[in-house]
Amino acid sequence: MTADAIVLGAGIIGVSTALQLARRGRSVVLVDRKEPGLETSYGNAGLIQREGVVPYGFPQQFGLILRYALNNRIDAHYHWKAIPSVTSFLAKYWWHSNLTRHQLIARAYAPLIEHSISTHNELIEEAGAQDLIAKNGWTEVFRTRAKHDGEIAEAVRLRKEYGVAFKELSPSDIAEQEPNLSNDFVGGLRWEDPWSVRDPLSLTRAYVALFEKLGGRVLKGDAKSLSKTATGWRIVAGDGTVEAKDVVVALGPWSDTVTKPLGYNFLVGVKRGYHMHYSASGNAKLNGWTMDAERGYFLAPMNQGIRLTTGAEFARRDAPKTPVQLERAEAVARTIFPLGERLDKEAWMGARPCTPDMMPVIGKAPRHDGLWFAFGHAHHGLTLGPVTGQVIAEAITGSKTLIDISAYRPERFNA
Protein backbone atom coordinates (compact mmCIF):
# COMPACT_ATOMS: atom_id res chain seq x y z
CA MET A 1 0.00 0.00 0.00
CA THR A 2 1.18 3.52 -0.73
CA ALA A 3 0.03 6.83 0.71
CA ASP A 4 1.13 10.43 0.89
CA ALA A 5 1.72 10.23 4.63
CA ILE A 6 1.88 7.80 7.53
CA VAL A 7 0.97 9.02 11.02
CA LEU A 8 2.31 6.92 13.89
CA GLY A 9 0.17 7.05 17.01
CA ALA A 10 -3.63 7.16 17.25
CA GLY A 11 -4.02 9.35 20.33
CA ILE A 12 -5.64 12.74 19.96
CA ILE A 13 -2.46 14.29 18.51
CA GLY A 14 -1.98 11.59 15.86
CA VAL A 15 -5.67 11.37 15.01
CA SER A 16 -5.91 15.15 14.65
CA THR A 17 -2.78 15.24 12.49
CA ALA A 18 -4.05 12.48 10.20
CA LEU A 19 -7.42 14.22 9.94
CA GLN A 20 -5.92 17.62 9.16
CA LEU A 21 -3.80 16.07 6.40
CA ALA A 22 -6.85 14.28 4.98
CA ARG A 23 -8.81 17.54 5.03
CA ARG A 24 -6.08 18.96 2.81
CA GLY A 25 -6.45 16.23 0.22
CA ARG A 26 -3.62 13.94 1.31
CA SER A 27 -3.94 10.16 1.39
CA VAL A 28 -3.06 9.13 4.94
CA VAL A 29 -2.61 5.91 6.89
CA LEU A 30 -2.90 6.12 10.68
CA VAL A 31 -1.00 3.37 12.50
CA ASP A 32 -1.15 2.27 16.12
CA ARG A 33 -0.72 -0.95 18.06
CA LYS A 34 -4.17 -0.45 19.63
CA GLU A 35 -7.51 1.03 18.69
CA PRO A 36 -7.50 4.85 18.53
CA GLY A 37 -7.77 6.84 21.73
CA LEU A 38 -7.12 4.09 24.26
CA GLU A 39 -3.86 5.34 25.79
CA THR A 40 -3.06 8.76 27.30
CA SER A 41 -5.85 10.51 25.38
CA TYR A 42 -8.46 8.39 27.13
CA GLY A 43 -7.80 9.44 30.71
CA ASN A 44 -7.77 13.20 30.97
CA ALA A 45 -10.07 15.67 32.72
CA GLY A 46 -11.79 16.39 29.43
CA LEU A 47 -10.90 20.05 29.08
CA ILE A 48 -10.00 22.14 26.05
CA GLN A 49 -8.03 24.64 28.10
CA ARG A 50 -8.13 27.97 26.30
CA GLU A 51 -7.03 29.57 29.58
CA GLY A 52 -3.96 27.31 29.87
CA VAL A 53 -1.48 29.74 28.36
CA VAL A 54 1.01 29.17 31.19
CA PRO A 55 2.25 25.56 31.18
CA TYR A 56 2.54 23.72 34.49
CA GLY A 57 5.93 24.54 36.00
CA PHE A 58 8.11 22.91 38.62
CA PRO A 59 7.70 24.50 42.08
CA GLN A 60 10.32 27.14 42.87
CA GLN A 61 9.57 27.75 46.56
CA PHE A 62 11.96 25.77 48.76
CA GLY A 63 9.32 25.10 51.42
CA LEU A 64 6.89 23.72 48.86
CA ILE A 65 9.58 21.49 47.35
CA LEU A 66 10.25 20.10 50.83
CA ARG A 67 6.55 19.35 51.27
CA TYR A 68 6.53 17.50 47.96
CA ALA A 69 9.60 15.57 49.10
CA LEU A 70 7.47 14.00 51.86
CA ASN A 71 5.67 12.18 49.03
CA ASN A 72 2.26 12.23 50.70
CA ARG A 73 0.33 14.59 48.41
CA ILE A 74 -2.45 14.16 45.84
CA ASP A 75 -1.11 16.55 43.22
CA ALA A 76 2.31 14.91 42.98
CA HIS A 77 3.87 11.57 43.84
CA TYR A 78 7.12 9.86 42.88
CA HIS A 79 8.77 6.47 42.84
CA TRP A 80 12.03 6.42 44.74
CA LYS A 81 13.47 3.88 42.31
CA ALA A 82 12.78 6.20 39.40
CA ILE A 83 14.64 9.20 40.79
CA PRO A 84 18.07 8.36 39.26
CA SER A 85 16.56 7.99 35.80
CA VAL A 86 14.51 11.22 35.94
CA THR A 87 16.99 13.50 37.73
CA SER A 88 18.29 15.11 34.54
CA PHE A 89 14.76 15.82 33.32
CA LEU A 90 13.62 17.21 36.69
CA ALA A 91 16.69 19.43 37.02
CA LYS A 92 16.11 21.02 33.62
CA TYR A 93 12.37 21.22 34.26
CA TRP A 94 13.09 23.12 37.49
CA TRP A 95 15.55 25.41 35.67
CA HIS A 96 13.07 26.30 32.94
CA SER A 97 10.39 26.98 35.57
CA ASN A 98 12.27 29.96 36.98
CA LEU A 99 9.84 32.90 36.92
CA THR A 100 11.58 34.87 34.16
CA ARG A 101 12.15 31.86 31.92
CA HIS A 102 8.66 30.53 32.61
CA GLN A 103 7.05 33.79 31.51
CA LEU A 104 9.08 33.78 28.27
CA ILE A 105 8.02 30.19 27.63
CA ALA A 106 4.38 31.12 28.22
CA ARG A 107 4.59 33.82 25.55
CA ALA A 108 5.91 31.26 23.07
CA TYR A 109 3.36 28.66 24.16
CA ALA A 110 0.30 30.91 24.17
CA PRO A 111 -0.25 31.03 20.38
CA LEU A 112 -0.94 27.29 20.35
CA ILE A 113 -3.41 27.59 23.22
CA GLU A 114 -5.08 30.63 21.67
CA HIS A 115 -6.18 28.54 18.67
CA SER A 116 -7.28 25.50 20.68
CA ILE A 117 -11.02 26.25 20.72
CA SER A 118 -11.30 27.43 17.12
CA THR A 119 -9.45 24.45 15.64
CA HIS A 120 -11.40 21.97 17.76
CA ASN A 121 -14.63 23.70 16.78
CA GLU A 122 -13.99 23.16 13.08
CA LEU A 123 -13.47 19.44 13.58
CA ILE A 124 -16.34 19.08 16.08
CA GLU A 125 -18.73 20.68 13.58
CA GLU A 126 -17.52 18.53 10.67
CA ALA A 127 -17.59 15.37 12.81
CA GLY A 128 -21.06 16.09 14.21
CA ALA A 129 -19.77 15.73 17.76
CA GLN A 130 -21.49 18.74 19.31
CA ASP A 131 -23.35 16.61 21.85
CA LEU A 132 -20.02 15.70 23.48
CA ILE A 133 -19.16 19.32 24.28
CA ALA A 134 -20.09 21.67 27.13
CA LYS A 135 -19.23 25.34 26.73
CA ASN A 136 -19.50 26.71 30.26
CA GLY A 137 -15.86 26.66 31.36
CA TRP A 138 -14.53 25.04 34.52
CA THR A 139 -14.15 26.03 38.16
CA GLU A 140 -11.42 26.13 40.79
CA VAL A 141 -12.57 26.26 44.41
CA PHE A 142 -10.32 27.51 47.23
CA ARG A 143 -10.11 26.51 50.88
CA THR A 144 -7.98 29.45 52.09
CA ARG A 145 -8.03 33.16 51.50
CA ALA A 146 -4.31 33.15 50.64
CA LYS A 147 -4.79 30.65 47.79
CA HIS A 148 -7.89 32.48 46.62
CA ASP A 149 -6.18 35.87 46.49
CA GLY A 150 -3.09 34.52 44.76
CA GLU A 151 -5.05 32.73 42.04
CA ILE A 152 -7.34 35.70 41.44
CA ALA A 153 -4.31 37.97 41.06
CA GLU A 154 -2.81 35.55 38.54
CA ALA A 155 -6.12 35.39 36.66
CA VAL A 156 -6.17 39.19 36.45
CA ARG A 157 -2.65 39.10 34.98
CA LEU A 158 -3.62 36.47 32.41
CA ARG A 159 -6.69 38.46 31.42
CA LYS A 160 -4.56 41.54 30.88
CA GLU A 161 -1.73 39.79 29.00
CA TYR A 162 -3.57 37.04 27.13
CA GLY A 163 -7.23 38.01 27.06
CA VAL A 164 -8.55 35.02 29.00
CA ALA A 165 -11.94 35.43 30.67
CA PHE A 166 -12.84 34.49 34.23
CA LYS A 167 -15.37 35.19 36.94
CA GLU A 168 -14.62 35.39 40.66
CA LEU A 169 -17.03 33.31 42.71
CA SER A 170 -18.25 33.95 46.25
CA PRO A 171 -19.30 31.09 48.52
CA SER A 172 -22.91 31.81 47.61
CA ASP A 173 -22.02 31.71 43.90
CA ILE A 174 -20.42 28.30 44.42
CA ALA A 175 -23.48 27.07 46.29
CA GLU A 176 -25.76 28.24 43.47
CA GLN A 177 -23.54 26.65 40.83
CA GLU A 178 -22.94 23.39 42.74
CA PRO A 179 -25.67 22.87 45.37
CA ASN A 180 -24.27 19.48 46.39
CA LEU A 181 -20.76 20.75 47.08
CA SER A 182 -19.78 21.25 50.72
CA ASN A 183 -19.25 24.69 52.25
CA ASP A 184 -15.51 24.11 52.81
CA PHE A 185 -14.56 26.81 50.33
CA VAL A 186 -13.98 30.54 50.84
CA GLY A 187 -14.42 31.33 47.16
CA GLY A 188 -13.75 30.21 43.63
CA LEU A 189 -12.77 31.11 40.11
CA ARG A 190 -14.58 30.04 36.95
CA TRP A 191 -12.55 30.09 33.77
CA GLU A 192 -15.13 31.02 31.15
CA ASP A 193 -13.37 30.34 27.84
CA PRO A 194 -12.60 26.60 28.02
CA TRP A 195 -14.82 23.89 26.65
CA SER A 196 -15.40 20.57 28.36
CA VAL A 197 -15.60 17.14 26.74
CA ARG A 198 -18.12 14.70 28.20
CA ASP A 199 -16.33 11.67 26.75
CA PRO A 200 -12.78 12.18 25.41
CA LEU A 201 -12.65 8.70 23.86
CA SER A 202 -15.87 9.33 21.93
CA LEU A 203 -14.52 12.64 20.66
CA THR A 204 -11.35 10.93 19.40
CA ARG A 205 -13.48 8.27 17.72
CA ALA A 206 -15.65 10.96 16.11
CA TYR A 207 -12.53 12.49 14.62
CA VAL A 208 -11.42 9.05 13.42
CA ALA A 209 -14.80 8.50 11.75
CA LEU A 210 -14.44 11.82 9.94
CA PHE A 211 -10.90 10.88 8.91
CA GLU A 212 -12.13 7.59 7.44
CA LYS A 213 -15.01 9.38 5.69
CA LEU A 214 -12.39 11.51 3.96
CA GLY A 215 -10.59 8.39 2.74
CA GLY A 216 -8.11 7.87 5.56
CA ARG A 217 -7.19 4.36 6.68
CA VAL A 218 -6.54 3.11 10.22
CA LEU A 219 -4.25 0.08 10.55
CA LYS A 220 -2.69 -1.79 13.43
CA GLY A 221 1.07 -1.98 13.35
CA ASP A 222 4.30 -1.65 15.29
CA ALA A 223 5.95 1.75 14.98
CA LYS A 224 9.33 0.11 15.61
CA SER A 225 9.09 -1.47 12.14
CA LEU A 226 9.53 1.95 10.52
CA SER A 227 12.38 2.04 8.02
CA LYS A 228 13.80 4.46 5.46
CA THR A 229 13.41 3.82 1.75
CA ALA A 230 14.94 5.50 -1.28
CA THR A 231 11.88 7.71 -1.69
CA GLY A 232 10.43 7.96 1.82
CA TRP A 233 9.36 5.61 4.60
CA ARG A 234 7.97 2.11 5.06
CA ILE A 235 6.16 0.45 7.95
CA VAL A 236 4.72 -2.99 8.52
CA ALA A 237 1.00 -2.54 9.21
CA GLY A 238 -2.24 -4.36 8.58
CA ASP A 239 -1.62 -7.35 6.34
CA GLY A 240 1.45 -5.93 4.63
CA THR A 241 3.51 -2.78 4.36
CA VAL A 242 2.71 0.87 3.81
CA GLU A 243 5.05 3.27 2.02
CA ALA A 244 4.79 7.06 2.04
CA LYS A 245 6.89 10.13 1.38
CA ASP A 246 6.18 11.61 4.82
CA VAL A 247 5.82 10.12 8.28
CA VAL A 248 4.71 11.88 11.46
CA VAL A 249 5.80 10.54 14.86
CA ALA A 250 2.92 11.28 17.24
CA LEU A 251 3.50 8.47 19.73
CA GLY A 252 3.34 10.54 22.92
CA PRO A 253 5.41 8.94 25.69
CA TRP A 254 6.44 6.12 23.33
CA SER A 255 7.92 8.43 20.69
CA ASP A 256 11.44 7.42 21.69
CA THR A 257 10.82 3.93 20.29
CA VAL A 258 11.14 5.57 16.86
CA THR A 259 13.27 8.65 17.49
CA LYS A 260 16.15 6.94 19.30
CA PRO A 261 16.87 4.31 16.62
CA LEU A 262 16.98 7.17 14.12
CA GLY A 263 19.58 8.98 16.21
CA TYR A 264 17.45 11.58 17.99
CA ASN A 265 17.79 11.87 21.76
CA PHE A 266 15.05 14.03 23.21
CA LEU A 267 14.90 14.64 26.94
CA VAL A 268 11.25 13.73 27.49
CA GLY A 269 9.97 12.86 30.93
CA VAL A 270 6.71 11.19 31.89
CA LYS A 271 4.03 12.40 34.28
CA ARG A 272 1.70 9.51 34.98
CA GLY A 273 -1.88 10.12 36.07
CA TYR A 274 -4.87 8.14 37.33
CA HIS A 275 -8.63 8.33 37.19
CA MET A 276 -11.70 6.50 38.48
CA HIS A 277 -15.41 6.94 37.72
CA TYR A 278 -18.06 7.14 40.45
CA SER A 279 -21.80 7.32 40.73
CA ALA A 280 -23.39 10.13 42.74
CA SER A 281 -25.21 9.21 45.94
CA GLY A 282 -28.95 9.74 46.05
CA ASN A 283 -30.11 12.62 43.91
CA ALA A 284 -26.80 14.49 44.09
CA LYS A 285 -25.50 16.03 40.87
CA LEU A 286 -22.20 17.58 39.86
CA ASN A 287 -23.05 20.28 37.32
CA GLY A 288 -19.61 21.25 36.09
CA TRP A 289 -15.91 20.48 35.96
CA THR A 290 -14.50 21.35 39.40
CA MET A 291 -10.98 21.41 40.84
CA ASP A 292 -10.22 21.36 44.57
CA ALA A 293 -7.27 23.69 44.05
CA GLU A 294 -5.33 23.19 47.27
CA ARG A 295 -5.67 19.42 47.25
CA GLY A 296 -4.89 18.96 43.57
CA TYR A 297 -7.60 16.71 42.14
CA PHE A 298 -10.44 17.16 39.65
CA LEU A 299 -14.09 16.08 39.60
CA ALA A 300 -15.63 15.96 36.13
CA PRO A 301 -19.22 14.93 35.22
CA MET A 302 -18.48 12.56 32.32
CA ASN A 303 -20.89 10.33 30.41
CA GLN A 304 -19.27 7.36 32.20
CA GLY A 305 -19.87 8.86 35.64
CA ILE A 306 -18.10 11.41 37.80
CA ARG A 307 -14.45 11.15 36.86
CA LEU A 308 -11.92 11.84 39.61
CA THR A 309 -8.48 12.61 38.22
CA THR A 310 -5.19 12.96 40.10
CA GLY A 311 -2.09 15.08 39.63
CA ALA A 312 1.30 13.90 38.39
CA GLU A 313 3.22 10.77 39.30
CA PHE A 314 6.93 10.76 38.46
CA ALA A 315 7.84 7.18 37.68
CA ARG A 316 9.23 5.04 34.91
CA ARG A 317 6.79 4.97 32.05
CA ASP A 318 6.15 1.22 32.19
CA ALA A 319 6.35 0.67 35.95
CA PRO A 320 3.35 -1.07 37.59
CA LYS A 321 0.43 1.10 38.70
CA THR A 322 0.63 2.69 42.14
CA PRO A 323 -2.67 4.58 42.49
CA VAL A 324 -1.96 5.97 45.95
CA GLN A 325 -2.87 9.48 44.79
CA LEU A 326 -6.27 8.25 43.75
CA GLU A 327 -6.88 6.71 47.17
CA ARG A 328 -5.87 9.97 48.83
CA ALA A 329 -8.01 12.04 46.46
CA GLU A 330 -11.08 9.87 46.88
CA ALA A 331 -10.93 10.20 50.65
CA VAL A 332 -10.88 13.99 50.39
CA ALA A 333 -13.40 14.20 47.54
CA ARG A 334 -15.97 12.25 49.58
CA THR A 335 -15.86 15.03 52.20
CA ILE A 336 -16.90 17.71 49.69
CA PHE A 337 -19.27 15.81 47.39
CA PRO A 338 -21.49 12.73 47.95
CA LEU A 339 -19.67 10.29 45.69
CA GLY A 340 -21.28 6.89 45.39
CA GLU A 341 -19.71 3.60 44.38
CA ARG A 342 -16.74 3.09 42.11
CA LEU A 343 -17.82 2.27 38.57
CA ASP A 344 -14.50 0.91 37.21
CA LYS A 345 -12.94 -2.42 38.11
CA GLU A 346 -9.56 -0.78 38.63
CA ALA A 347 -7.93 2.62 38.42
CA TRP A 348 -7.01 3.80 34.94
CA MET A 349 -3.44 5.02 34.45
CA GLY A 350 -1.89 7.00 31.62
CA ALA A 351 1.46 8.64 30.89
CA ARG A 352 1.82 12.25 29.79
CA PRO A 353 4.93 13.03 27.68
CA CYS A 354 6.64 16.16 29.03
CA THR A 355 9.60 18.22 27.84
CA PRO A 356 11.74 20.15 30.36
CA ASP A 357 10.83 23.48 28.74
CA MET A 358 7.12 22.55 28.88
CA MET A 359 6.55 23.02 25.15
CA PRO A 360 5.80 20.25 22.67
CA VAL A 361 8.10 19.07 19.91
CA ILE A 362 6.47 20.09 16.63
CA GLY A 363 8.24 20.25 13.29
CA LYS A 364 10.50 18.60 10.74
CA ALA A 365 13.30 16.32 11.85
CA PRO A 366 16.61 18.11 11.25
CA ARG A 367 18.48 15.18 9.68
CA HIS A 368 15.82 13.23 7.74
CA ASP A 369 13.64 14.30 4.84
CA GLY A 370 9.98 13.48 5.24
CA LEU A 371 10.22 12.85 8.99
CA TRP A 372 8.07 15.00 11.27
CA PHE A 373 7.59 15.15 15.04
CA ALA A 374 4.46 15.96 17.05
CA PHE A 375 4.72 14.90 20.70
CA GLY A 376 5.49 16.17 24.20
CA HIS A 377 2.19 17.97 24.92
CA ALA A 378 2.18 17.13 28.64
CA HIS A 379 -1.15 18.10 30.25
CA HIS A 380 -2.56 19.70 27.09
CA GLY A 381 -2.72 16.88 24.56
CA LEU A 382 -6.50 17.03 24.22
CA THR A 383 -6.39 20.82 24.14
CA LEU A 384 -3.73 21.03 21.44
CA GLY A 385 -4.58 18.08 19.19
CA PRO A 386 -6.32 19.91 16.32
CA VAL A 387 -4.04 22.96 16.27
CA THR A 388 -0.94 20.76 16.33
CA GLY A 389 -2.39 18.65 13.54
CA GLN A 390 -3.16 21.75 11.52
CA VAL A 391 0.30 23.32 11.71
CA ILE A 392 2.02 20.00 10.96
CA ALA A 393 -0.32 19.43 8.00
CA GLU A 394 0.34 22.94 6.74
CA ALA A 395 4.11 22.47 7.05
CA ILE A 396 4.01 19.12 5.24
CA THR A 397 1.88 20.51 2.41
CA GLY A 398 4.05 23.60 2.04
CA SER A 399 1.40 26.04 3.23
CA LYS A 400 1.90 28.99 5.55
CA THR A 401 1.38 27.71 9.07
CA LEU A 402 -1.40 29.16 11.20
CA ILE A 403 1.22 30.34 13.71
CA ASP A 404 5.00 30.48 13.83
CA ILE A 405 6.09 27.05 15.09
CA SER A 406 9.82 27.78 15.39
CA ALA A 407 9.63 27.81 19.21
CA TYR A 408 8.64 24.13 19.16
CA ARG A 409 11.30 23.01 16.68
CA PRO A 410 13.09 19.72 17.44
CA GLU A 411 16.52 21.35 17.07
CA ARG A 412 16.16 23.15 20.40
CA PHE A 413 17.18 19.89 22.10
CA ASN A 414 20.33 19.49 20.00
CA ALA A 415 18.95 15.99 19.52
Tab-separated table of C-alpha atoms in Angstrom, residues 172-392:
chain	number	residue	atom	x	y	z
A	172	SER	CA	-22.915	31.811	47.610
A	173	ASP	CA	-22.024	31.711	43.902
A	174	ILE	CA	-20.423	28.303	44.421
A	175	ALA	CA	-23.479	27.072	46.292
A	176	GLU	CA	-25.757	28.237	43.474
A	177	GLN	CA	-23.536	26.646	40.827
A	178	GLU	CA	-22.936	23.394	42.737
A	179	PRO	CA	-25.672	22.873	45.369
A	180	ASN	CA	-24.266	19.482	46.390
A	181	LEU	CA	-20.757	20.746	47.078
A	182	SER	CA	-19.780	21.247	50.718
A	183	ASN	CA	-19.251	24.688	52.253
A	184	ASP	CA	-15.508	24.105	52.814
A	185	PHE	CA	-14.560	26.812	50.335
A	186	VAL	CA	-13.983	30.540	50.839
A	187	GLY	CA	-14.421	31.327	47.164
A	188	GLY	CA	-13.753	30.209	43.634
A	189	LEU	CA	-12.772	31.111	40.109
A	190	ARG	CA	-14.584	30.044	36.948
A	191	TRP	CA	-12.546	30.095	33.766
A	192	GLU	CA	-15.131	31.022	31.152
A	193	ASP	CA	-13.374	30.343	27.836
A	194	PRO	CA	-12.595	26.598	28.025
A	195	TRP	CA	-14.824	23.890	26.652
A	196	SER	CA	-15.403	20.565	28.364
A	197	VAL	CA	-15.604	17.142	26.740
A	198	ARG	CA	-18.123	14.700	28.196
A	199	ASP	CA	-16.330	11.672	26.745
A	200	PRO	CA	-12.785	12.180	25.407
A	201	LEU	CA	-12.651	8.698	23.856
A	202	SER	CA	-15.866	9.325	21.930
A	203	LEU	CA	-14.520	12.642	20.656
A	204	THR	CA	-11.350	10.926	19.404
A	205	ARG	CA	-13.482	8.273	17.723
A	206	ALA	CA	-15.654	10.956	16.111
A	207	TYR	CA	-12.527	12.490	14.618
A	208	VAL	CA	-11.420	9.046	13.425
A	209	ALA	CA	-14.796	8.499	11.751
A	210	LEU	CA	-14.441	11.819	9.938
A	211	PHE	CA	-10.897	10.877	8.912
A	212	GLU	CA	-12.134	7.593	7.435
A	213	LYS	CA	-15.009	9.384	5.694
A	214	LEU	CA	-12.385	11.514	3.956
A	215	GLY	CA	-10.595	8.386	2.740
A	216	GLY	CA	-8.112	7.866	5.559
A	217	ARG	CA	-7.193	4.364	6.680
A	218	VAL	CA	-6.536	3.113	10.223
A	219	LEU	CA	-4.252	0.077	10.555
A	220	LYS	CA	-2.690	-1.789	13.435
A	221	GLY	CA	1.073	-1.975	13.350
A	222	ASP	CA	4.301	-1.654	15.295
A	223	ALA	CA	5.952	1.752	14.981
A	224	LYS	CA	9.325	0.109	15.608
A	225	SER	CA	9.091	-1.475	12.143
A	226	LEU	CA	9.527	1.952	10.522
A	227	SER	CA	12.384	2.041	8.019
A	228	LYS	CA	13.796	4.465	5.460
A	229	THR	CA	13.415	3.817	1.745
A	230	ALA	CA	14.936	5.499	-1.285
A	231	THR	CA	11.885	7.715	-1.687
A	232	GLY	CA	10.428	7.956	1.823
A	233	TRP	CA	9.358	5.608	4.603
A	234	ARG	CA	7.973	2.110	5.056
A	235	ILE	CA	6.164	0.450	7.946
A	236	VAL	CA	4.717	-2.991	8.519
A	237	ALA	CA	1.003	-2.540	9.212
A	238	GLY	CA	-2.241	-4.363	8.584
A	239	ASP	CA	-1.616	-7.349	6.338
A	240	GLY	CA	1.449	-5.929	4.635
A	241	THR	CA	3.505	-2.782	4.364
A	242	VAL	CA	2.713	0.866	3.806
A	243	GLU	CA	5.048	3.274	2.023
A	244	ALA	CA	4.792	7.061	2.044
A	245	LYS	CA	6.887	10.129	1.384
A	246	ASP	CA	6.180	11.608	4.823
A	247	VAL	CA	5.823	10.117	8.280
A	248	VAL	CA	4.710	11.884	11.457
A	249	VAL	CA	5.801	10.544	14.855
A	250	ALA	CA	2.924	11.278	17.245
A	251	LEU	CA	3.497	8.473	19.735
A	252	GLY	CA	3.343	10.539	22.916
A	253	PRO	CA	5.412	8.941	25.695
A	254	TRP	CA	6.438	6.118	23.328
A	255	SER	CA	7.922	8.427	20.686
A	256	ASP	CA	11.437	7.419	21.693
A	257	THR	CA	10.821	3.926	20.291
A	258	VAL	CA	11.140	5.574	16.863
A	259	THR	CA	13.266	8.648	17.492
A	260	LYS	CA	16.151	6.939	19.303
A	261	PRO	CA	16.866	4.307	16.618
A	262	LEU	CA	16.976	7.173	14.120
A	263	GLY	CA	19.584	8.975	16.206
A	264	TYR	CA	17.446	11.579	17.986
A	265	ASN	CA	17.786	11.871	21.758
A	266	PHE	CA	15.050	14.032	23.213
A	267	LEU	CA	14.903	14.640	26.942
A	268	VAL	CA	11.248	13.734	27.487
A	269	GLY	CA	9.968	12.861	30.932
A	270	VAL	CA	6.709	11.192	31.892
A	271	LYS	CA	4.031	12.396	34.281
A	272	ARG	CA	1.704	9.515	34.980
A	273	GLY	CA	-1.876	10.118	36.074
A	274	TYR	CA	-4.871	8.142	37.329
A	275	HIS	CA	-8.630	8.328	37.190
A	276	MET	CA	-11.695	6.498	38.476
A	277	HIS	CA	-15.412	6.940	37.725
A	278	TYR	CA	-18.064	7.139	40.448
A	279	SER	CA	-21.803	7.319	40.733
A	280	ALA	CA	-23.389	10.133	42.740
A	281	SER	CA	-25.208	9.213	45.941
A	282	GLY	CA	-28.951	9.739	46.049
A	283	ASN	CA	-30.109	12.618	43.906
A	284	ALA	CA	-26.804	14.490	44.088
A	285	LYS	CA	-25.500	16.027	40.869
A	286	LEU	CA	-22.202	17.579	39.859
A	287	ASN	CA	-23.049	20.281	37.322
A	288	GLY	CA	-19.607	21.252	36.086
A	289	TRP	CA	-15.907	20.483	35.961
A	290	THR	CA	-14.498	21.346	39.399
A	291	MET	CA	-10.983	21.407	40.839
A	292	ASP	CA	-10.220	21.356	44.567
A	293	ALA	CA	-7.272	23.690	44.050
A	294	GLU	CA	-5.329	23.191	47.270
A	295	ARG	CA	-5.671	19.425	47.251
A	296	GLY	CA	-4.888	18.964	43.566
A	297	TYR	CA	-7.600	16.708	42.139
A	298	PHE	CA	-10.438	17.163	39.655
A	299	LEU	CA	-14.086	16.083	39.603
A	300	ALA	CA	-15.627	15.960	36.126
A	301	PRO	CA	-19.216	14.935	35.218
A	302	MET	CA	-18.478	12.560	32.317
A	303	ASN	CA	-20.889	10.328	30.408
A	304	GLN	CA	-19.275	7.360	32.201
A	305	GLY	CA	-19.865	8.856	35.638
A	306	ILE	CA	-18.100	11.407	37.803
A	307	ARG	CA	-14.451	11.150	36.861
A	308	LEU	CA	-11.922	11.835	39.614
A	309	THR	CA	-8.475	12.606	38.224
A	310	THR	CA	-5.189	12.957	40.096
A	311	GLY	CA	-2.094	15.083	39.632
A	312	ALA	CA	1.302	13.898	38.392
A	313	GLU	CA	3.221	10.767	39.303
A	314	PHE	CA	6.927	10.764	38.464
A	315	ALA	CA	7.838	7.178	37.677
A	316	ARG	CA	9.235	5.042	34.909
A	317	ARG	CA	6.785	4.970	32.046
A	318	ASP	CA	6.150	1.224	32.190
A	319	ALA	CA	6.353	0.667	35.951
A	320	PRO	CA	3.348	-1.067	37.586
A	321	LYS	CA	0.434	1.097	38.698
A	322	THR	CA	0.631	2.691	42.137
A	323	PRO	CA	-2.671	4.575	42.491
A	324	VAL	CA	-1.963	5.967	45.952
A	325	GLN	CA	-2.866	9.477	44.791
A	326	LEU	CA	-6.271	8.248	43.746
A	327	GLU	CA	-6.880	6.712	47.170
A	328	ARG	CA	-5.874	9.969	48.833
A	329	ALA	CA	-8.008	12.037	46.457
A	330	GLU	CA	-11.077	9.866	46.879
A	331	ALA	CA	-10.935	10.198	50.646
A	332	VAL	CA	-10.877	13.993	50.385
A	333	ALA	CA	-13.402	14.200	47.541
A	334	ARG	CA	-15.969	12.254	49.577
A	335	THR	CA	-15.858	15.029	52.196
A	336	ILE	CA	-16.895	17.713	49.686
A	337	PHE	CA	-19.271	15.810	47.386
A	338	PRO	CA	-21.494	12.728	47.951
A	339	LEU	CA	-19.665	10.293	45.689
A	340	GLY	CA	-21.281	6.888	45.391
A	341	GLU	CA	-19.711	3.604	44.376
A	342	ARG	CA	-16.737	3.089	42.112
A	343	LEU	CA	-17.818	2.268	38.568
A	344	ASP	CA	-14.500	0.912	37.211
A	345	LYS	CA	-12.940	-2.425	38.111
A	346	GLU	CA	-9.556	-0.783	38.630
A	347	ALA	CA	-7.930	2.616	38.423
A	348	TRP	CA	-7.007	3.802	34.943
A	349	MET	CA	-3.438	5.017	34.446
A	350	GLY	CA	-1.885	6.996	31.621
A	351	ALA	CA	1.457	8.641	30.887
A	352	ARG	CA	1.818	12.248	29.794
A	353	PRO	CA	4.933	13.026	27.676
A	354	CYS	CA	6.642	16.157	29.026
A	355	THR	CA	9.600	18.217	27.845
A	356	PRO	CA	11.737	20.149	30.357
A	357	ASP	CA	10.834	23.484	28.744
A	358	MET	CA	7.124	22.547	28.882
A	359	MET	CA	6.554	23.021	25.149
A	360	PRO	CA	5.805	20.250	22.671
A	361	VAL	CA	8.104	19.066	19.909
A	362	ILE	CA	6.467	20.092	16.634
A	363	GLY	CA	8.236	20.248	13.294
A	364	LYS	CA	10.500	18.603	10.737
A	365	ALA	CA	13.302	16.315	11.852
A	366	PRO	CA	16.610	18.110	11.248
A	367	ARG	CA	18.479	15.177	9.679
A	368	HIS	CA	15.819	13.226	7.739
A	369	ASP	CA	13.645	14.300	4.841
A	370	GLY	CA	9.984	13.478	5.239
A	371	LEU	CA	10.222	12.847	8.994
A	372	TRP	CA	8.072	14.997	11.273
A	373	PHE	CA	7.591	15.152	15.043
A	374	ALA	CA	4.457	15.958	17.046
A	375	PHE	CA	4.718	14.904	20.703
A	376	GLY	CA	5.486	16.169	24.196
A	377	HIS	CA	2.194	17.967	24.916
A	378	ALA	CA	2.175	17.127	28.644
A	379	HIS	CA	-1.150	18.101	30.254
A	380	HIS	CA	-2.561	19.701	27.095
A	381	GLY	CA	-2.719	16.883	24.557
A	382	LEU	CA	-6.497	17.027	24.219
A	383	THR	CA	-6.394	20.819	24.138
A	384	LEU	CA	-3.730	21.030	21.444
A	385	GLY	CA	-4.583	18.078	19.189
A	386	PRO	CA	-6.323	19.908	16.324
A	387	VAL	CA	-4.041	22.961	16.272
A	388	THR	CA	-0.941	20.762	16.327
A	389	GLY	CA	-2.388	18.652	13.541
A	390	GLN	CA	-3.162	21.750	11.522
A	391	VAL	CA	0.298	23.323	11.707
A	392	ILE	CA	2.015	20.004	10.959
